[in-house]
């Protein structure tokens, strides 16, 4: 064999040997931990990002929202009920009837009897729940609100404005219902704006219509817009004022203005000055759908009240913790009107 051929064979052998050694060293480096040269850092593989745990918003207040005791975002587990959420978050909770009735939260317990009785009531997304707290399963984004107040006037308070844009977002998402904004004559443009604001909050389909007595009885979330004098002429609304104790209404629209009540149902003041608005929440007595009323003593008052629904993402709960509200000269006044000594 020629010398040139021997050289070629030798070089191939050296190359194969070097490759084998390199492969062996690479495998050793993968299986054994070795100190890294100074100035170098190891890169640890990052695990897949876990999905964020769903949360609910837990509010605890007293005297129709007059005093806030707790306001927290709370993680929720699978099949967690309102009762579980409360007891997982607050240490001092006392219950009865196998946990279905909450007697005491944070040392504040049921007292009195009859009209003097005070108890804890709970709401989800701006509506009173119709089942026990042990039966209501909390969903991501829910607003769970416990409030401690008197039975004397409002034994039933079926709705509140504090969790806005709930309950209209829920009605659209859960039942694919079209919310209706109904305007008394002259307020059609403001009603269209209100419908647009609701739509911006992902409230599903929202339509604006002229005043229609038949639509007042249809089963859909409803917002009524108009001044107090016009709305006071509605036979439907007059029937609501007759049931205001059962419907948790703390104001009544009259031809003279807006008559407000305290937590015991006692009339406190009739607002007649221009620019005074009100935003009220209840449940339609027949359809059980959300029913809100946007009104005022005059056009400016109605516009002021409607503007409370025009919010941006920075104001997540712009109406927290109001059950209802009167707006006078840009000052929000809580309804029902609660005596200061009661809040102590």
PDB file of N, CA, C and O in Angstrom, residues 17-78:
ATOM      1  N   UNK A  17     -11.767   8.642  16.110  1.00  0.00           N
ATOM      2  CA  UNK A  17     -11.475   8.564  17.535  1.00  0.00           C
ATOM      3  C   UNK A  17     -11.849   9.857  18.247  1.00  0.00           C
ATOM      4  O   UNK A  17     -12.441   9.855  19.334  1.00  0.00           O
ATOM      5  N   UNK A  18     -11.511  10.991  17.623  1.00  0.00           N
ATOM      6  CA  UNK A  18     -11.841  12.292  18.231  1.00  0.00           C
ATOM      7  C   UNK A  18     -13.360  12.469  18.352  1.00  0.00           C
ATOM      8  O   UNK A  18     -13.875  12.978  19.359  1.00  0.00           O
ATOM      9  N   UNK A  19     -14.076  12.007  17.338  1.00  0.00           N
ATOM     10  CA  UNK A  19     -15.541  12.122  17.381  1.00  0.00           C
ATOM     11  C   UNK A  19     -16.119  11.276  18.503  1.00  0.00           C
ATOM     12  O   UNK A  19     -17.038  11.680  19.220  1.00  0.00           O
ATOM     13  N   UNK A  20     -15.535  10.059  18.662  1.00  0.00           N
ATOM     14  CA  UNK A  20     -16.029   9.175  19.721  1.00  0.00           C
ATOM     15  C   UNK A  20     -15.777   9.764  21.093  1.00  0.00           C
ATOM     16  O   UNK A  20     -16.622   9.729  21.991  1.00  0.00           O
ATOM     17  N   UNK A  21     -14.572  10.317  21.291  1.00  0.00           N
ATOM     18  CA  UNK A  21     -14.243  10.944  22.577  1.00  0.00           C
ATOM     19  C   UNK A  21     -15.175  12.137  22.860  1.00  0.00           C
ATOM     20  O   UNK A  21     -15.682  12.335  23.958  1.00  0.00           O
ATOM     21  N   UNK A  22     -15.410  12.950  21.831  1.00  0.00           N
ATOM     22  CA  UNK A  22     -16.289  14.107  21.993  1.00  0.00           C
ATOM     23  C   UNK A  22     -17.701  13.716  22.369  1.00  0.00           C
ATOM     24  O   UNK A  22     -18.339  14.329  23.232  1.00  0.00           O
ATOM     25  N   UNK A  23     -18.203  12.643  21.738  1.00  0.00           N
ATOM     26  CA  UNK A  23     -19.555  12.174  22.054  1.00  0.00           C
ATOM     27  C   UNK A  23     -19.638  11.666  23.475  1.00  0.00           C
ATOM     28  O   UNK A  23     -20.597  11.941  24.208  1.00  0.00           O
ATOM     29  N   UNK A  24     -18.568  10.947  23.908  1.00  0.00           N
ATOM     30  CA  UNK A  24     -18.549  10.426  25.279  1.00  0.00           C
ATOM     31  C   UNK A  24     -18.569  11.576  26.300  1.00  0.00           C
ATOM     32  O   UNK A  24     -19.301  11.554  27.292  1.00  0.00           O
ATOM     33  N   UNK A  25     -17.729  12.587  26.057  1.00  0.00           N
ATOM     34  CA  UNK A  25     -17.674  13.730  26.987  1.00  0.00           C
ATOM     35  C   UNK A  25     -19.005  14.484  27.027  1.00  0.00           C
ATOM     36  O   UNK A  25     -19.437  14.972  28.083  1.00  0.00           O
ATOM     37  N   UNK A  26     -19.669  14.596  25.885  1.00  0.00           N
ATOM     38  CA  UNK A  26     -20.970  15.299  25.842  1.00  0.00           C
ATOM     39  C   UNK A  26     -22.008  14.565  26.693  1.00  0.00           C
ATOM     40  O   UNK A  26     -22.749  15.167  27.464  1.00  0.00           O
ATOM     41  N   UNK A  27     -21.996  13.215  26.540  1.00  0.00           N
ATOM     42  CA  UNK A  27     -22.964  12.446  27.328  1.00  0.00           C
ATOM     43  C   UNK A  27     -22.660  12.530  28.817  1.00  0.00           C
ATOM     44  O   UNK A  27     -23.583  12.598  29.649  1.00  0.00           O
ATOM     45  N   UNK A  28     -21.381  12.518  29.175  1.00  0.00           N
ATOM     46  CA  UNK A  28     -21.017  12.646  30.570  1.00  0.00           C
ATOM     47  C   UNK A  28     -21.466  13.986  31.145  1.00  0.00           C
ATOM     48  O   UNK A  28     -21.921  14.088  32.292  1.00  0.00           O
ATOM     49  N   UNK A  29     -21.337  15.043  30.342  1.00  0.00           N
ATOM     50  CA  UNK A  29     -21.733  16.388  30.815  1.00  0.00           C
ATOM     51  C   UNK A  29     -23.235  16.470  31.047  1.00  0.00           C
ATOM     52  O   UNK A  29     -23.704  17.223  31.896  1.00  0.00           O
ATOM     53  N   UNK A  30     -24.012  15.679  30.261  1.00  0.00           N
ATOM     54  CA  UNK A  30     -25.458  15.724  30.415  1.00  0.00           C
ATOM     55  C   UNK A  30     -25.937  14.965  31.639  1.00  0.00           C
ATOM     56  O   UNK A  30     -26.998  15.227  32.163  1.00  0.00           O
ATOM     57  N   UNK A  31     -25.138  13.982  32.087  1.00  0.00           N
ATOM     58  CA  UNK A  31     -25.589  13.118  33.191  1.00  0.00           C
ATOM     59  C   UNK A  31     -24.934  13.458  34.520  1.00  0.00           C
ATOM     60  O   UNK A  31     -25.394  13.036  35.562  1.00  0.00           O
ATOM     61  N   UNK A  32     -23.851  14.199  34.510  1.00  0.00           N
ATOM     62  CA  UNK A  32     -23.158  14.540  35.749  1.00  0.00           C
ATOM     63  C   UNK A  32     -23.155  16.045  35.963  1.00  0.00           C
ATOM     64  O   UNK A  32     -22.956  16.800  35.029  1.00  0.00           O
ATOM     65  N   UNK A  33     -23.350  16.443  37.229  1.00  0.00           N
ATOM     66  CA  UNK A  33     -23.289  17.862  37.545  1.00  0.00           C
ATOM     67  C   UNK A  33     -21.828  18.265  37.700  1.00  0.00           C
ATOM     68  O   UNK A  33     -21.066  17.649  38.453  1.00  0.00           O
ATOM     69  N   UNK A  34     -21.425  19.292  36.963  1.00  0.00           N
ATOM     70  CA  UNK A  34     -20.057  19.777  37.052  1.00  0.00           C
ATOM     71  C   UNK A  34     -20.085  21.266  37.323  1.00  0.00           C
ATOM     72  O   UNK A  34     -20.966  21.968  36.841  1.00  0.00           O
ATOM     73  N   UNK A  35     -19.140  21.800  38.103  1.00  0.00           N
ATOM     74  CA  UNK A  35     -19.107  23.247  38.347  1.00  0.00           C
ATOM     75  C   UNK A  35     -18.883  23.999  37.048  1.00  0.00           C
ATOM     76  O   UNK A  35     -18.115  23.587  36.187  1.00  0.00           O
ATOM     77  N   UNK A  36     -19.620  25.108  36.914  1.00  0.00           N
ATOM     78  CA  UNK A  36     -19.488  25.922  35.718  1.00  0.00           C
ATOM     79  C   UNK A  36     -18.316  26.878  35.845  1.00  0.00           C
ATOM     80  O   UNK A  36     -17.989  27.325  36.962  1.00  0.00           O
ATOM     81  N   UNK A  37     -17.653  27.209  34.750  1.00  0.00           N
ATOM     82  CA  UNK A  37     -16.561  28.193  34.814  1.00  0.00           C
ATOM     83  C   UNK A  37     -17.060  29.508  35.389  1.00  0.00           C
ATOM     84  O   UNK A  37     -18.238  29.865  35.248  1.00  0.00           O
ATOM     85  N   UNK A  38     -16.131  30.212  36.066  1.00  0.00           N
ATOM     86  CA  UNK A  38     -16.498  31.474  36.687  1.00  0.00           C
ATOM     87  C   UNK A  38     -17.078  32.431  35.649  1.00  0.00           C
ATOM     88  O   UNK A  38     -16.547  32.570  34.551  1.00  0.00           O
ATOM     89  N   UNK A  39     -18.172  33.072  36.055  1.00  0.00           N
ATOM     90  CA  UNK A  39     -18.809  34.036  35.159  1.00  0.00           C
ATOM     91  C   UNK A  39     -19.934  33.455  34.340  1.00  0.00           C
ATOM     92  O   UNK A  39     -20.651  34.176  33.663  1.00  0.00           O
ATOM     93  N   UNK A  40     -20.077  32.109  34.383  1.00  0.00           N
ATOM     94  CA  UNK A  40     -21.167  31.488  33.644  1.00  0.00           C
ATOM     95  C   UNK A  40     -22.265  31.075  34.605  1.00  0.00           C
ATOM     96  O   UNK A  40     -22.012  30.770  35.769  1.00  0.00           O
ATOM     97  N   UNK A  41     -23.506  31.082  34.143  1.00  0.00           N
ATOM     98  CA  UNK A  41     -24.653  30.677  34.947  1.00  0.00           C
ATOM     99  C   UNK A  41     -25.423  29.619  34.210  1.00  0.00           C
ATOM    100  O   UNK A  41     -25.474  29.603  32.980  1.00  0.00           O
ATOM    101  N   UNK A  42     -26.014  28.726  34.976  1.00  0.00           N
ATOM    102  CA  UNK A  42     -26.825  27.681  34.358  1.00  0.00           C
ATOM    103  C   UNK A  42     -28.205  28.226  34.038  1.00  0.00           C
ATOM    104  O   UNK A  42     -28.691  29.154  34.693  1.00  0.00           O
ATOM    105  N   UNK A  43     -28.862  27.665  33.087  1.00  0.00           N
ATOM    106  CA  UNK A  43     -30.217  28.048  32.710  1.00  0.00           C
ATOM    107  C   UNK A  43     -31.146  26.905  33.067  1.00  0.00           C
ATOM    108  O   UNK A  43     -31.043  25.805  32.509  1.00  0.00           O
ATOM    109  N   UNK A  44     -32.027  27.137  34.043  1.00  0.00           N
ATOM    110  CA  UNK A  44     -32.965  26.107  34.476  1.00  0.00           C
ATOM    111  C   UNK A  44     -34.210  26.158  33.604  1.00  0.00           C
ATOM    112  O   UNK A  44     -34.810  27.228  33.442  1.00  0.00           O
ATOM    113  N   UNK A  45     -34.603  25.036  33.036  1.00  0.00           N
ATOM    114  CA  UNK A  45     -35.831  25.038  32.221  1.00  0.00           C
ATOM    115  C   UNK A  45     -37.022  25.532  33.030  1.00  0.00           C
ATOM    116  O   UNK A  45     -37.201  25.140  34.191  1.00  0.00           O
ATOM    117  N   UNK A  46     -37.817  26.445  32.464  1.00  0.00           N
ATOM    118  CA  UNK A  46     -38.967  27.000  33.148  1.00  0.00           C
ATOM    119  C   UNK A  46     -40.184  26.101  32.944  1.00  0.00           C
ATOM    120  O   UNK A  46     -40.466  25.681  31.829  1.00  0.00           O
ATOM    121  N   UNK A  47     -40.897  25.786  34.039  1.00  0.00           N
ATOM    122  CA  UNK A  47     -42.107  24.975  33.877  1.00  0.00           C
ATOM    123  C   UNK A  47     -43.168  25.755  33.126  1.00  0.00           C
ATOM    124  O   UNK A  47     -43.145  26.988  33.083  1.00  0.00           O
ATOM    125  N   UNK A  48     -44.096  25.041  32.551  1.00  0.00           N
ATOM    126  CA  UNK A  48     -45.207  25.699  31.876  1.00  0.00           C
ATOM    127  C   UNK A  48     -45.942  26.595  32.858  1.00  0.00           C
ATOM    128  O   UNK A  48     -46.177  26.214  34.020  1.00  0.00           O
ATOM    129  N   UNK A  49     -46.303  27.798  32.411  1.00  0.00           N
ATOM    130  CA  UNK A  49     -47.003  28.750  33.277  1.00  0.00           C
ATOM    131  C   UNK A  49     -48.373  28.202  33.655  1.00  0.00           C
ATOM    132  O   UNK A  49     -49.160  27.801  32.798  1.00  0.00           O
ATOM    133  N   UNK A  50     -48.618  28.166  34.976  1.00  0.00           N
ATOM    134  CA  UNK A  50     -49.896  27.663  35.456  1.00  0.00           C
ATOM    135  C   UNK A  50     -50.983  28.722  35.289  1.00  0.00           C
ATOM    136  O   UNK A  50     -50.725  29.920  35.442  1.00  0.00           O
ATOM    137  N   UNK A  51     -52.183  28.299  34.967  1.00  0.00           N
ATOM    138  CA  UNK A  51     -53.263  29.275  34.832  1.00  0.00           C
ATOM    139  C   UNK A  51     -53.536  29.978  36.158  1.00  0.00           C
ATOM    140  O   UNK A  51     -53.388  29.379  37.225  1.00  0.00           O
ATOM    141  N   UNK A  52     -53.861  31.264  36.088  1.00  0.00           N
ATOM    142  CA  UNK A  52     -54.144  32.017  37.306  1.00  0.00           C
ATOM    143  C   UNK A  52     -55.374  31.440  38.000  1.00  0.00           C
ATOM    144  O   UNK A  52     -56.345  31.045  37.361  1.00  0.00           O
ATOM    145  N   UNK A  53     -55.313  31.408  39.343  1.00  0.00           N
ATOM    146  CA  UNK A  53     -56.432  30.867  40.101  1.00  0.00           C
ATOM    147  C   UNK A  53     -57.612  31.828  40.028  1.00  0.00           C
ATOM    148  O   UNK A  53     -57.434  33.041  40.190  1.00  0.00           O
ATOM    149  N   UNK A  54     -58.814  31.329  39.795  1.00  0.00           N
ATOM    150  CA  UNK A  54     -59.966  32.227  39.714  1.00  0.00           C
ATOM    151  C   UNK A  54     -60.220  32.907  41.056  1.00  0.00           C
ATOM    152  O   UNK A  54     -59.964  32.333  42.120  1.00  0.00           O
ATOM    153  N   UNK A  55     -60.721  34.138  40.988  1.00  0.00           N
ATOM    154  CA  UNK A  55     -60.993  34.890  42.217  1.00  0.00           C
ATOM    155  C   UNK A  55     -62.434  35.373  42.221  1.00  0.00           C
ATOM    156  O   UNK A  55     -63.090  35.480  41.191  1.00  0.00           O
ATOM    157  N   UNK A  56     -62.909  35.646  43.421  1.00  0.00           N
ATOM    158  CA  UNK A  56     -64.182  36.319  43.630  1.00  0.00           C
ATOM    159  C   UNK A  56     -63.922  37.536  44.500  1.00  0.00           C
ATOM    160  O   UNK A  56     -62.855  37.668  45.107  1.00  0.00           O
ATOM    161  N   UNK A  57     -64.862  38.440  44.535  1.00  0.00           N
ATOM    162  CA  UNK A  57     -64.744  39.654  45.348  1.00  0.00           C
ATOM    163  C   UNK A  57     -65.682  39.508  46.545  1.00  0.00           C
ATOM    164  O   UNK A  57     -66.886  39.291  46.373  1.00  0.00           O
ATOM    165  N   UNK A  58     -65.117  39.585  47.731  1.00  0.00           N
ATOM    166  CA  UNK A  58     -65.894  39.426  48.954  1.00  0.00           C
ATOM    167  C   UNK A  58     -65.980  40.759  49.676  1.00  0.00           C
ATOM    168  O   UNK A  58     -64.959  41.345  50.046  1.00  0.00           O
ATOM    169  N   UNK A  59     -67.222  41.235  49.858  1.00  0.00           N
ATOM    170  CA  UNK A  59     -67.471  42.465  50.599  1.00  0.00           C
ATOM    171  C   UNK A  59     -68.278  42.124  51.842  1.00  0.00           C
ATOM    172  O   UNK A  59     -69.232  41.335  51.780  1.00  0.00           O
ATOM    173  N   UNK A  60     -67.912  42.742  52.948  1.00  0.00           N
ATOM    174  CA  UNK A  60     -68.689  42.611  54.181  1.00  0.00           C
ATOM    175  C   UNK A  60     -68.945  44.016  54.699  1.00  0.00           C
ATOM    176  O   UNK A  60     -68.003  44.776  54.950  1.00  0.00           O
ATOM    177  N   UNK A  61     -70.213  44.380  54.828  1.00  0.00           N
ATOM    178  CA  UNK A  61     -70.600  45.722  55.271  1.00  0.00           C
ATOM    179  C   UNK A  61     -71.697  45.606  56.322  1.00  0.00           C
ATOM    180  O   UNK A  61     -72.202  44.518  56.616  1.00  0.00           O
ATOM    181  N   UNK A  62     -72.089  46.756  56.837  1.00  0.00           N
ATOM    182  CA  UNK A  62     -73.239  46.788  57.740  1.00  0.00           C
ATOM    183  C   UNK A  62     -74.064  48.037  57.479  1.00  0.00           C
ATOM    184  O   UNK A  62     -73.580  49.010  56.900  1.00  0.00           O
ATOM    185  N   UNK A  63     -75.335  47.982  57.909  1.00  0.00           N
ATOM    186  CA  UNK A  63     -76.259  49.110  57.774  1.00  0.00           C
ATOM    187  C   UNK A  63     -76.394  49.564  56.326  1.00  0.00           C
ATOM    188  O   UNK A  63     -76.163  50.717  55.991  1.00  0.00           O
ATOM    189  N   UNK A  64     -76.744  48.594  55.452  1.00  0.00           N
ATOM    190  CA  UNK A  64     -76.978  48.871  54.036  1.00  0.00           C
ATOM    191  C   UNK A  64     -75.760  49.505  53.361  1.00  0.00           C
ATOM    192  O   UNK A  64     -75.877  50.425  52.565  1.00  0.00           O
ATOM    193  N   UNK A  65     -74.587  49.007  53.723  1.00  0.00           N
ATOM    194  CA  UNK A  65     -73.364  49.472  53.092  1.00  0.00           C
ATOM    195  C   UNK A  65     -72.762  50.717  53.710  1.00  0.00           C
ATOM    196  O   UNK A  65     -71.747  51.225  53.203  1.00  0.00           O
ATOM    197  N   UNK A  66     -73.336  51.207  54.808  1.00  0.00           N
ATOM    198  CA  UNK A  66     -72.835  52.445  55.407  1.00  0.00           C
ATOM    199  C   UNK A  66     -71.418  52.286  55.961  1.00  0.00           C
ATOM    200  O   UNK A  66     -70.633  53.232  55.954  1.00  0.00           O
ATOM    201  N   UNK A  67     -71.073  51.086  56.440  1.00  0.00           N
ATOM    202  CA  UNK A  67     -69.740  50.836  56.978  1.00  0.00           C
ATOM    203  C   UNK A  67     -69.164  49.596  56.303  1.00  0.00           C
ATOM    204  O   UNK A  67     -69.839  48.569  56.224  1.00  0.00           O
ATOM    205  N   UNK A  68     -67.939  49.689  55.820  1.00  0.00           N
ATOM    206  CA  UNK A  68     -67.281  48.567  55.173  1.00  0.00           C
ATOM    207  C   UNK A  68     -66.347  47.889  56.169  1.00  0.00           C
ATOM    208  O   UNK A  68     -65.458  48.516  56.741  1.00  0.00           O
ATOM    209  N   UNK A  69     -66.556  46.580  56.370  1.00  0.00           N
ATOM    210  CA  UNK A  69     -65.750  45.803  57.302  1.00  0.00           C
ATOM    211  C   UNK A  69     -64.678  44.993  56.586  1.00  0.00           C
ATOM    212  O   UNK A  69     -63.629  44.707  57.164  1.00  0.00           O
ATOM    213  N   UNK A  70     -64.932  44.611  55.337  1.00  0.00           N
ATOM    214  CA  UNK A  70     -63.954  43.841  54.586  1.00  0.00           C
ATOM    215  C   UNK A  70     -64.208  44.021  53.099  1.00  0.00           C
ATOM    216  O   UNK A  70     -65.359  44.035  52.654  1.00  0.00           O
ATOM    217  N   UNK A  71     -63.127  44.141  52.337  1.00  0.00           N
ATOM    218  CA  UNK A  71     -63.192  44.265  50.881  1.00  0.00           C
ATOM    219  C   UNK A  71     -61.955  43.574  50.328  1.00  0.00           C
ATOM    220  O   UNK A  71     -60.861  44.136  50.349  1.00  0.00           O
ATOM    221  N   UNK A  72     -62.116  42.329  49.863  1.00  0.00           N
ATOM    222  CA  UNK A  72     -60.958  41.545  49.437  1.00  0.00           C
ATOM    223  C   UNK A  72     -61.252  40.766  48.154  1.00  0.00           C
ATOM    224  O   UNK A  72     -62.394  40.402  47.882  1.00  0.00           O
ATOM    225  N   UNK A  73     -60.173  40.503  47.405  1.00  0.00           N
ATOM    226  CA  UNK A  73     -60.227  39.548  46.319  1.00  0.00           C
ATOM    227  C   UNK A  73     -59.810  38.200  46.893  1.00  0.00           C
ATOM    228  O   UNK A  73     -58.757  38.084  47.517  1.00  0.00           O
ATOM    229  N   UNK A  74     -60.646  37.187  46.685  1.00  0.00           N
ATOM    230  CA  UNK A  74     -60.455  35.904  47.350  1.00  0.00           C
ATOM    231  C   UNK A  74     -60.356  34.797  46.310  1.00  0.00           C
ATOM    232  O   UNK A  74     -61.232  34.686  45.438  1.00  0.00           O
ATOM    233  N   UNK A  75     -59.300  33.960  46.366  1.00  0.00           N
ATOM    234  CA  UNK A  75     -59.235  32.828  45.438  1.00  0.00           C
ATOM    235  C   UNK A  75     -60.327  31.814  45.749  1.00  0.00           C
ATOM    236  O   UNK A  75     -60.674  31.597  46.909  1.00  0.00           O
ATOM    237  N   UNK A  76     -60.851  31.199  44.725  1.00  0.00           N
ATOM    238  CA  UNK A  76     -61.923  30.219  44.925  1.00  0.00           C
ATOM    239  C   UNK A  76     -61.470  28.861  44.390  1.00  0.00           C
ATOM    240  O   UNK A  76     -60.751  28.758  43.404  1.00  0.00           O
ATOM    241  N   UNK A  77     -61.900  27.823  45.080  1.00  0.00           N
ATOM    242  CA  UNK A  77     -61.608  26.471  44.642  1.00  0.00           C
ATOM    243  C   UNK A  77     -62.762  25.893  43.858  1.00  0.00           C
ATOM    244  O   UNK A  77     -63.759  26.558  43.583  1.00  0.00           O
ATOM    245  N   UNK A  78     -62.617  24.643  43.494  1.00  0.00           N
ATOM    246  CA  UNK A  78     -63.674  23.986  42.733  1.00  0.00           C
ATOM    247  C   UNK A  78     -64.877  23.748  43.643  1.00  0.00           C
ATOM    248  O   UNK A  78     -64.750  23.320  44.783  1.00  0.00           O
TER     249      UNK A  78
END
